[in-house]
mmCIF file with all atom_site columns, C-alpha atoms in Angstrom:
data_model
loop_
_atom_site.group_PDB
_atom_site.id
_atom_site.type_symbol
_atom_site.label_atom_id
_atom_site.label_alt_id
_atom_site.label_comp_id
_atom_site.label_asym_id
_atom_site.label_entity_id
_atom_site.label_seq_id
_atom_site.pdbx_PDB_ins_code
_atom_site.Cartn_x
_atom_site.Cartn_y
_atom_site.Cartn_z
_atom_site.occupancy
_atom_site.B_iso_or_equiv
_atom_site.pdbx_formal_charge
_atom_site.auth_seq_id
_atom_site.auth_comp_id
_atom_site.auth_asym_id
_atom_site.auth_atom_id
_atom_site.pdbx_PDB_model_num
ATOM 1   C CA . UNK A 1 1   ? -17.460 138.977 160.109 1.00 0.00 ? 1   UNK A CA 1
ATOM 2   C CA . UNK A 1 2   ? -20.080 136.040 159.283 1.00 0.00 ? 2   UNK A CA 1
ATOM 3   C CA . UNK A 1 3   ? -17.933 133.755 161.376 1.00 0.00 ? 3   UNK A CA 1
ATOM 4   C CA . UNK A 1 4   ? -17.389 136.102 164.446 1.00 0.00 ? 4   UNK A CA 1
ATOM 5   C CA . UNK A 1 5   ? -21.681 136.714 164.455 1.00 0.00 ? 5   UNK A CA 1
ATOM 6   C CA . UNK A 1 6   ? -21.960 132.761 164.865 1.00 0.00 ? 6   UNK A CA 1
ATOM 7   C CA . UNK A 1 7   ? -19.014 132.620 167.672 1.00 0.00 ? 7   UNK A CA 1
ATOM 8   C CA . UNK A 1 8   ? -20.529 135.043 169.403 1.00 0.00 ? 8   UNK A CA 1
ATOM 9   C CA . UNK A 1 9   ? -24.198 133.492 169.468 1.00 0.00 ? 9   UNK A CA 1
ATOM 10  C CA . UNK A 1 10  ? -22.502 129.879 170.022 1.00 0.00 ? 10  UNK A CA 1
ATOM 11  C CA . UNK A 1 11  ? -21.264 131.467 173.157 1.00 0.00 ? 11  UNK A CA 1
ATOM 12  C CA . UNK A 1 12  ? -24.029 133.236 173.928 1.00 0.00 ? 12  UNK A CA 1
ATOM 13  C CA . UNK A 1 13  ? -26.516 130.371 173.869 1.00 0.00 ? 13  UNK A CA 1
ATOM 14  C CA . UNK A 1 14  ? -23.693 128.193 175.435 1.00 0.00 ? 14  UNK A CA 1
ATOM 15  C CA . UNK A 1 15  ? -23.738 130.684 178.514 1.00 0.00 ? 15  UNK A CA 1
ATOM 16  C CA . UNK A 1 16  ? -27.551 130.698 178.853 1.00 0.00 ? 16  UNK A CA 1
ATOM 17  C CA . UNK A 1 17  ? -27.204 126.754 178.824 1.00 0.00 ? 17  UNK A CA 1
ATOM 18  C CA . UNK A 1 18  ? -24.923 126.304 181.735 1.00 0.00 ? 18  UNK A CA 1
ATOM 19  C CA . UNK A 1 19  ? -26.874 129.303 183.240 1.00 0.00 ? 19  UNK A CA 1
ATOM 20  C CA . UNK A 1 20  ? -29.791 126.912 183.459 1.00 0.00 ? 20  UNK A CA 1
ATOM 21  C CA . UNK A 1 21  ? -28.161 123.697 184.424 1.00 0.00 ? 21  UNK A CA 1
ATOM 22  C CA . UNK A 1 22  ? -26.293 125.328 187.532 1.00 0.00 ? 22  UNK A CA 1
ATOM 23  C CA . UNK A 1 23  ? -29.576 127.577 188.509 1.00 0.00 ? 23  UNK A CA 1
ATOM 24  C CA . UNK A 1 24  ? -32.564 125.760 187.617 1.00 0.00 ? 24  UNK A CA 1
ATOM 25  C CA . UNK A 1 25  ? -36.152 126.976 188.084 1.00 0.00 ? 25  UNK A CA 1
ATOM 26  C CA . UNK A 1 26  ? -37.279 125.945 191.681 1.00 0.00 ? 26  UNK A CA 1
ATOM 27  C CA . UNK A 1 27  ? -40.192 124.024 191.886 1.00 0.00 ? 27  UNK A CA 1
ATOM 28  C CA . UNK A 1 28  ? -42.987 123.995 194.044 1.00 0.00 ? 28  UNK A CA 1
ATOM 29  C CA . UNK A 1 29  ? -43.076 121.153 196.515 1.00 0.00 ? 29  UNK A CA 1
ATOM 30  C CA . UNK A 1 30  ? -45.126 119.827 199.560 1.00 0.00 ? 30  UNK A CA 1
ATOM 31  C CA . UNK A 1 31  ? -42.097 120.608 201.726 1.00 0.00 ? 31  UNK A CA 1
ATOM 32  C CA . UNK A 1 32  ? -41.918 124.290 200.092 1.00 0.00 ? 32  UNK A CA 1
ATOM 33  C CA . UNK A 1 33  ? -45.377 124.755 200.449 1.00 0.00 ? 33  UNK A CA 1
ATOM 34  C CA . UNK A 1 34  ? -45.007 123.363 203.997 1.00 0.00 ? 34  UNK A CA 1
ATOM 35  C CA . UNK A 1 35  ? -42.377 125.803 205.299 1.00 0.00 ? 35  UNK A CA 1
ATOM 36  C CA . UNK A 1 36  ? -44.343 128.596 203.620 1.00 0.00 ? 36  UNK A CA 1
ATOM 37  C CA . UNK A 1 37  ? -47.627 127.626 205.802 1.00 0.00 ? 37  UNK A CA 1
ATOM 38  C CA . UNK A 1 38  ? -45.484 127.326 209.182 1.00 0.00 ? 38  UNK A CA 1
ATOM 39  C CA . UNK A 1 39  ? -43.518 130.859 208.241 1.00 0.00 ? 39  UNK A CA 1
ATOM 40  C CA . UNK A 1 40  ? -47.089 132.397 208.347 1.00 0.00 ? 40  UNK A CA 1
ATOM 41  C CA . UNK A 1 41  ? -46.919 131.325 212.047 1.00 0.00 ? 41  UNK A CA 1
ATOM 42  C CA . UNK A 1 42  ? -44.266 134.309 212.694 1.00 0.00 ? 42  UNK A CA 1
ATOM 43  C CA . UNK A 1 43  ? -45.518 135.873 215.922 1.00 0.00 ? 43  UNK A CA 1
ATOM 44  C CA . UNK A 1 44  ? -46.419 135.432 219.759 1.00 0.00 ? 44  UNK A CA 1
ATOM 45  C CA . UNK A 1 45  ? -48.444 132.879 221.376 1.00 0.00 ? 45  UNK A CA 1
ATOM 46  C CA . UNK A 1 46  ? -50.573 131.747 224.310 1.00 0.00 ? 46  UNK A CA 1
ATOM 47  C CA . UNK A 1 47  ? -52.608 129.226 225.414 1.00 0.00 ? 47  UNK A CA 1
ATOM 48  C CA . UNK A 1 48  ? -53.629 126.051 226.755 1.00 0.00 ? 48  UNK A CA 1
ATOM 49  C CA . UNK A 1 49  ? -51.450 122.653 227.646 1.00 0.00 ? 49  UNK A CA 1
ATOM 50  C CA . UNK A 1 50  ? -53.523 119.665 227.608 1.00 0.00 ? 50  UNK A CA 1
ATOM 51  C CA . UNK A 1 51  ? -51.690 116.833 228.991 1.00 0.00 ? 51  UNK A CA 1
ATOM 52  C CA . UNK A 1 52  ? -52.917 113.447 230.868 1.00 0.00 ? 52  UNK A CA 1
ATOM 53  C CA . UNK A 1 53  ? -56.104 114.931 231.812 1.00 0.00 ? 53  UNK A CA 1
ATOM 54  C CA . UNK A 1 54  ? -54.434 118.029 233.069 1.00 0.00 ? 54  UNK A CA 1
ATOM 55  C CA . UNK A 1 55  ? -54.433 121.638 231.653 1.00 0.00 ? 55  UNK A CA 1
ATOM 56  C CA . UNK A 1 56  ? -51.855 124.487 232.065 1.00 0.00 ? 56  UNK A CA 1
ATOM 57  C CA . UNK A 1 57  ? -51.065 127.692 230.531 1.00 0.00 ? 57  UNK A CA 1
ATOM 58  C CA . UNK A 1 58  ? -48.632 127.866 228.042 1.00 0.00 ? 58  UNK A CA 1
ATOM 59  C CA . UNK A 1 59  ? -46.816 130.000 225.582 1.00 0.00 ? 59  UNK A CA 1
ATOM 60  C CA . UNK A 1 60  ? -45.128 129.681 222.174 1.00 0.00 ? 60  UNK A CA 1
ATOM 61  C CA . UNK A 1 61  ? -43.608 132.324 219.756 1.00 0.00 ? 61  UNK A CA 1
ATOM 62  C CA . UNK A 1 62  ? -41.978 131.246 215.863 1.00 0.00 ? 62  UNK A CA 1
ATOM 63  C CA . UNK A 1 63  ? -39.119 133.442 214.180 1.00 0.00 ? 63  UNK A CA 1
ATOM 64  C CA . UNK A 1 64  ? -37.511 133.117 211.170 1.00 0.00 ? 64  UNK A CA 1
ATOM 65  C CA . UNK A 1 65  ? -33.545 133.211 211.297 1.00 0.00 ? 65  UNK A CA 1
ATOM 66  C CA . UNK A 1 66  ? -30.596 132.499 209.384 1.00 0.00 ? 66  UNK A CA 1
ATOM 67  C CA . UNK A 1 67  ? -31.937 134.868 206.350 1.00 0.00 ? 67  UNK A CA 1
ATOM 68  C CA . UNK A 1 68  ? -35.012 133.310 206.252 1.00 0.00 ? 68  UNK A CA 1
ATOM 69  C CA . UNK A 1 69  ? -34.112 129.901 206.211 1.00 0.00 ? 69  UNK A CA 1
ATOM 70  C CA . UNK A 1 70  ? -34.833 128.590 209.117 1.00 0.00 ? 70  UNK A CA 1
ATOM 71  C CA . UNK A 1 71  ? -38.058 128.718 211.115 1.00 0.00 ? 71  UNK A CA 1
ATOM 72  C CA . UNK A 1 72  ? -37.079 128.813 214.910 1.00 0.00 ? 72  UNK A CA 1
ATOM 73  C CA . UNK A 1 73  ? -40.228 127.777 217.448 1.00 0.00 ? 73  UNK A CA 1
ATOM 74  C CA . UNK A 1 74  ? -39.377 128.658 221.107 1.00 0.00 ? 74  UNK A CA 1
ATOM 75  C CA . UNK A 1 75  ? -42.270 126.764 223.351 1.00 0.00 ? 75  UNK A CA 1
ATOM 76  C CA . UNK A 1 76  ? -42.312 127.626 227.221 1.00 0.00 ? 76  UNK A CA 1
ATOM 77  C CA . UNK A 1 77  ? -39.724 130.490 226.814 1.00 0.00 ? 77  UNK A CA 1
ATOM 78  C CA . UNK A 1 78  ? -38.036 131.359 230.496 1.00 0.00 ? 78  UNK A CA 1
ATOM 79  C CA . UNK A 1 79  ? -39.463 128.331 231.600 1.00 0.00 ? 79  UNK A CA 1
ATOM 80  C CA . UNK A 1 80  ? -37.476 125.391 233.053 1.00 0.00 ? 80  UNK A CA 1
ATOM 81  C CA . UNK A 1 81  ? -39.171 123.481 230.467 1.00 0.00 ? 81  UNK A CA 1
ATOM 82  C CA . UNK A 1 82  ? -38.314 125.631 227.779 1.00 0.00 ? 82  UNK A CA 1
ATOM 83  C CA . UNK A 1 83  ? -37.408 123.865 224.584 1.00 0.00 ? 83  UNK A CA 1
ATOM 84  C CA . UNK A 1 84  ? -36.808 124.858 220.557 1.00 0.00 ? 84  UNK A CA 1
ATOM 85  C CA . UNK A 1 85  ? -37.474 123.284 217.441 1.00 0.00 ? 85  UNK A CA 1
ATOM 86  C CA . UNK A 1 86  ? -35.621 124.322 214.177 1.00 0.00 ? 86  UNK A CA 1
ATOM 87  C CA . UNK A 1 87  ? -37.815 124.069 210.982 1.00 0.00 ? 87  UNK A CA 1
ATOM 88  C CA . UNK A 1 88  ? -35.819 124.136 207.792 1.00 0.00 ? 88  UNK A CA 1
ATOM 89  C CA . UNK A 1 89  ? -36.027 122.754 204.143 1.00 0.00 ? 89  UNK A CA 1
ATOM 90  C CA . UNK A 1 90  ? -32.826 120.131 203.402 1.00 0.00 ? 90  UNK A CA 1
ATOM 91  C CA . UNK A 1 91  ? -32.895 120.127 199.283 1.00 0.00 ? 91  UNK A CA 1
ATOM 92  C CA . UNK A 1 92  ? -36.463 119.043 198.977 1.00 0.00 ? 92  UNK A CA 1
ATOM 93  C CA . UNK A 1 93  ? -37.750 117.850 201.887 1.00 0.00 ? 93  UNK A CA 1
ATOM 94  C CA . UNK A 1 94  ? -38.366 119.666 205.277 1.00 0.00 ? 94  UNK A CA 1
ATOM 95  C CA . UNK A 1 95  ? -37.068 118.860 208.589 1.00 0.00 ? 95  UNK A CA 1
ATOM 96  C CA . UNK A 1 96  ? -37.180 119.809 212.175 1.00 0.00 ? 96  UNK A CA 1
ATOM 97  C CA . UNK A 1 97  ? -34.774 119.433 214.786 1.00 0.00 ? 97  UNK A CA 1
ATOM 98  C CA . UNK A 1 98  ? -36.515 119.427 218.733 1.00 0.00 ? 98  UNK A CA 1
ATOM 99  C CA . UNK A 1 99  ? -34.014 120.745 221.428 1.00 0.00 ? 99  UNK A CA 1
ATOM 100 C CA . UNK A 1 100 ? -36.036 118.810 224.039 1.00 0.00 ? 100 UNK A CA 1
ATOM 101 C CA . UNK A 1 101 ? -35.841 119.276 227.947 1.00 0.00 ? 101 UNK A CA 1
ATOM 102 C CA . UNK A 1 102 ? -35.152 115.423 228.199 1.00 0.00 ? 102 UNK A CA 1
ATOM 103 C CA . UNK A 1 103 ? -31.658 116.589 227.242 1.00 0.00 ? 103 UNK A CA 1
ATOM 104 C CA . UNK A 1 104 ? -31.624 114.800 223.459 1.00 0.00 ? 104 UNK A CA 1
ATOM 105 C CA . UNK A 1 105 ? -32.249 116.402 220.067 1.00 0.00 ? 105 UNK A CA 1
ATOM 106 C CA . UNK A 1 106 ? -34.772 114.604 217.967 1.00 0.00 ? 106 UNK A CA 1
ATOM 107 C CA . UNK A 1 107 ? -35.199 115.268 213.965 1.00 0.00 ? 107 UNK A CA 1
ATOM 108 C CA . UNK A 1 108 ? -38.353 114.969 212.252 1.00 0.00 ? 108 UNK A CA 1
ATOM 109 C CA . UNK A 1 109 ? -39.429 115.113 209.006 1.00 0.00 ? 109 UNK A CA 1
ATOM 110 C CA . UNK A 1 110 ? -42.585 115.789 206.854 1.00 0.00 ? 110 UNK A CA 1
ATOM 111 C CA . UNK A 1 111 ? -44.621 113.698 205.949 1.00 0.00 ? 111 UNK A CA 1
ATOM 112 C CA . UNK A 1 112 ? -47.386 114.442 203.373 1.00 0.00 ? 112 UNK A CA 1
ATOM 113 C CA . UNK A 1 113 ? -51.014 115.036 204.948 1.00 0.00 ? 113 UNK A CA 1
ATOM 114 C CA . UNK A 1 114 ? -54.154 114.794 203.157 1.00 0.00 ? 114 UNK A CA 1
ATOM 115 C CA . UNK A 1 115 ? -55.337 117.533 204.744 1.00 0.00 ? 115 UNK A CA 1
ATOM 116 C CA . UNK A 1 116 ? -54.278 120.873 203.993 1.00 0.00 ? 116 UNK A CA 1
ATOM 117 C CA . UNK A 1 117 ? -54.300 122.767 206.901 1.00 0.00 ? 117 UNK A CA 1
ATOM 118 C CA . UNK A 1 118 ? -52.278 120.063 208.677 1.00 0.00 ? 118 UNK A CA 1
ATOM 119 C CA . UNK A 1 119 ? -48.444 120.072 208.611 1.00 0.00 ? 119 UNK A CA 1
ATOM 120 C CA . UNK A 1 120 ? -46.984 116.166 210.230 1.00 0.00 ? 120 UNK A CA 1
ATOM 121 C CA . UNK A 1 121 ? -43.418 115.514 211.093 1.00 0.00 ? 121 UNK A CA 1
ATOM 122 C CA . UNK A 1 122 ? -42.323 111.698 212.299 1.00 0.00 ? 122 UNK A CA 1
ATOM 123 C CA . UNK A 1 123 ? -39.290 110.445 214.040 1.00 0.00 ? 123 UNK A CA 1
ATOM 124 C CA . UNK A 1 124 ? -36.471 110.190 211.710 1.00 0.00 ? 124 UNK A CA 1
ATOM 125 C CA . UNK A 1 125 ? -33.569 110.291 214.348 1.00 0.00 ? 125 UNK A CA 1
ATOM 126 C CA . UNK A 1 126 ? -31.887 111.558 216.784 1.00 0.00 ? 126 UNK A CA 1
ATOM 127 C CA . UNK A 1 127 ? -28.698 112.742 218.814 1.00 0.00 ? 127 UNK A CA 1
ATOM 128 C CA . UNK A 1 128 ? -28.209 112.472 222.439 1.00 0.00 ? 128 UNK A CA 1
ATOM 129 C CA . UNK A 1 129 ? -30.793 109.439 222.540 1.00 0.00 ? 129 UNK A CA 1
ATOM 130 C CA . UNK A 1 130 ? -28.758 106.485 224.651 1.00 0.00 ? 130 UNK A CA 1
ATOM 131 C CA . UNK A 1 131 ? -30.957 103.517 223.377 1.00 0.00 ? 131 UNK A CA 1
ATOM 132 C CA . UNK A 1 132 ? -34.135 103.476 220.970 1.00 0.00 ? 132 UNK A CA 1
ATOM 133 C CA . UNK A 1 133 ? -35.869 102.905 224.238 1.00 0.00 ? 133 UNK A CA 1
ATOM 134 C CA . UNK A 1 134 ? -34.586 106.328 225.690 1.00 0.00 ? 134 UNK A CA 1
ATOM 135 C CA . UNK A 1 135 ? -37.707 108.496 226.342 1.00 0.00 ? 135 UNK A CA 1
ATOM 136 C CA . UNK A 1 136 ? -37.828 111.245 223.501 1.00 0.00 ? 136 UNK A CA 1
ATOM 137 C CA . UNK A 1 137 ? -40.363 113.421 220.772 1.00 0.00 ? 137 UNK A CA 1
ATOM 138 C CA . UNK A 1 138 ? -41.256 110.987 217.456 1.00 0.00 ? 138 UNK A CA 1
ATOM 139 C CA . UNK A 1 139 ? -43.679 113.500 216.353 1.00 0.00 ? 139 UNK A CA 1
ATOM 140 C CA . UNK A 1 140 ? -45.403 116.823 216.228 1.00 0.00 ? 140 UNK A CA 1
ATOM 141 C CA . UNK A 1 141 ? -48.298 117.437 214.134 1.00 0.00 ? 141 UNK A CA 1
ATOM 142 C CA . UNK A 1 142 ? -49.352 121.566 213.828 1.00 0.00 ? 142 UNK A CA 1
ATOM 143 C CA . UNK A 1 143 ? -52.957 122.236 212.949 1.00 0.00 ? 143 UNK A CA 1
ATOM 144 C CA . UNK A 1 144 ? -54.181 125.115 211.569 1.00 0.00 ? 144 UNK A CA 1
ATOM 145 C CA . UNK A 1 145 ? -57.645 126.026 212.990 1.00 0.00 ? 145 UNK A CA 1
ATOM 146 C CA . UNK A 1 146 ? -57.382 129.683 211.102 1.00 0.00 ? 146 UNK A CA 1
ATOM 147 C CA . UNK A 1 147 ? -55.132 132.797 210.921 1.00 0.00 ? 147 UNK A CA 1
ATOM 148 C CA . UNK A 1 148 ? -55.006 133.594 214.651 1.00 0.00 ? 148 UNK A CA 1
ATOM 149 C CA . UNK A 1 149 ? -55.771 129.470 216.275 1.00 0.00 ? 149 UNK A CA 1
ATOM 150 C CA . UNK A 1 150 ? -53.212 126.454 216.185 1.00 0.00 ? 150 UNK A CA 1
ATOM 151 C CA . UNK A 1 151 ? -52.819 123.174 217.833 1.00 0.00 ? 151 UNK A CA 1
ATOM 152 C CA . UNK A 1 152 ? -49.299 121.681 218.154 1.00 0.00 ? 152 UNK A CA 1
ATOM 153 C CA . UNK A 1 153 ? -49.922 118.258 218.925 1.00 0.00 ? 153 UNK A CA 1
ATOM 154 C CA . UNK A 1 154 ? -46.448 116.652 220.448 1.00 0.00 ? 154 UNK A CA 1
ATOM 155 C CA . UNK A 1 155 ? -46.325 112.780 220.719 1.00 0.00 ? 155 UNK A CA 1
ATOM 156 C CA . UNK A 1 156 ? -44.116 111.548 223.470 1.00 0.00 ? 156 UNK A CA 1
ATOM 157 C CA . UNK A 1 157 ? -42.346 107.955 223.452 1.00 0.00 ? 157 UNK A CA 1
ATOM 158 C CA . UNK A 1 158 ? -41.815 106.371 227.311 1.00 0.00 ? 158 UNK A CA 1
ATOM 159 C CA . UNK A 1 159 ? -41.792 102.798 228.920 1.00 0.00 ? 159 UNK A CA 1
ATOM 160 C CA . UNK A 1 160 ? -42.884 101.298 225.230 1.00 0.00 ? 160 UNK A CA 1
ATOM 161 C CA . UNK A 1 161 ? -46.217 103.487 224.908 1.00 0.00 ? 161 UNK A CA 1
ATOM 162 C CA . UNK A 1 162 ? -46.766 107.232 223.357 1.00 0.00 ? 162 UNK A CA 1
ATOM 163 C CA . UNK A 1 163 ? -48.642 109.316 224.403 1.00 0.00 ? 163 UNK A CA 1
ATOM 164 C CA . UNK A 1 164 ? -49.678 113.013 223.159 1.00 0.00 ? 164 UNK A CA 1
ATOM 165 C CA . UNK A 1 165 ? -49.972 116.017 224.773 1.00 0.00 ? 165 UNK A CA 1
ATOM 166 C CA . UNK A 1 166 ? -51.451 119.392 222.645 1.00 0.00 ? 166 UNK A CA 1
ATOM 167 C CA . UNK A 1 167 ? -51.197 122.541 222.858 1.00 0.00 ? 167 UNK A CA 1
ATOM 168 C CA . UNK A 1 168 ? -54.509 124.989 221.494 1.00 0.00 ? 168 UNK A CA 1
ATOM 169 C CA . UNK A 1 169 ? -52.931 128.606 220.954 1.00 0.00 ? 169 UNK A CA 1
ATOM 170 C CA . UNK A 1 170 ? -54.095 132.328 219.897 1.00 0.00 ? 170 UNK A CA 1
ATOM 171 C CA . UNK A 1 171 ? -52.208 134.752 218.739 1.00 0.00 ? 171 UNK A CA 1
ATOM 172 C CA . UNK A 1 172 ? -50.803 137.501 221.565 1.00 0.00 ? 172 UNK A CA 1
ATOM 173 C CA . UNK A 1 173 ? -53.357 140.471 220.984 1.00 0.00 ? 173 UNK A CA 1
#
């Protein structure tokens, strides 16, 4: 009986062992914590386009999909312009993926800020993108002015020079 008590808790702690190594406690990370800011951003937009001296109205709205995991931003919806950027986490770090009306497919991902109500994604690569010189996003940095205010500040590569363009939206009442 002695013998069969010690099998039994041998297995028992063996099971809780290999419980651990194939689920292990997530831990918080700057991408994690990231995602979690942007999925606050769940909702309808409008506002203002600021672009080479110019402004225009403009409109935004941010889902989550795919069960959560994915943070889908539609900017310009109906528009000819329209365009969508995926958000998701990849293991531990985030990415986003632009669906851009230049016809090519940039990724970004995060890059730590300093600040915490700033979340800054650079050019890791793309698809669609005929030569490194190919006009296309290489980043978007999203401000967070308060609850109801954001900036989406886009950087555009073209002819060798960037330029940004941003965006200042309020939440739809």
């Amino acid at each position: 009986m002695k013998i069969a008590r010690v099998v039994i808790a041998a297995l028992v702690f063996t099971g809780l062992v290999l419980a651990q190594a194939t689920n292990p406690a997530k831990r918080p990370t700057v991408a994690g914590a990231s995602f979690d800011k942007l999925k606050s951003l769940v909702g309808e937009w409008e506002g203002t386009m600021h672009e080479g001296g110019k402004e225009s109205p403009a409109t935004t709205s941010y889902r989550l999909v795919s069960g959560g995991s994915a943070l889908m931003n539609v900017l310009g919806a109906g528009t000819p312009f329209e365009m969508v950027t995926m958000i998701h986490m990849d293991n531990s770090d985030l990415l986003a993926t632009h669906y851009c009306a230049a016809h090519n497919q940039p990724r970004f991902r995060l890059v730590p800020s300093s600040e915490p109500n700033v979340v800054t994604f650079v050019f890791k690569d793309a698809t669609n993108l005929a030569s490194p010189s190919t006009p296309h996003m290489v980043g978007l940095k999203i401000t967070f002015v308060d609850a109801n205010h954001h900036y989406q500040d886009w950087t555009y590569f073209e002819k060798g020079q960037e330029s940004t363009s941003r965006f200042e939206f309020h939440r739809k009442a």
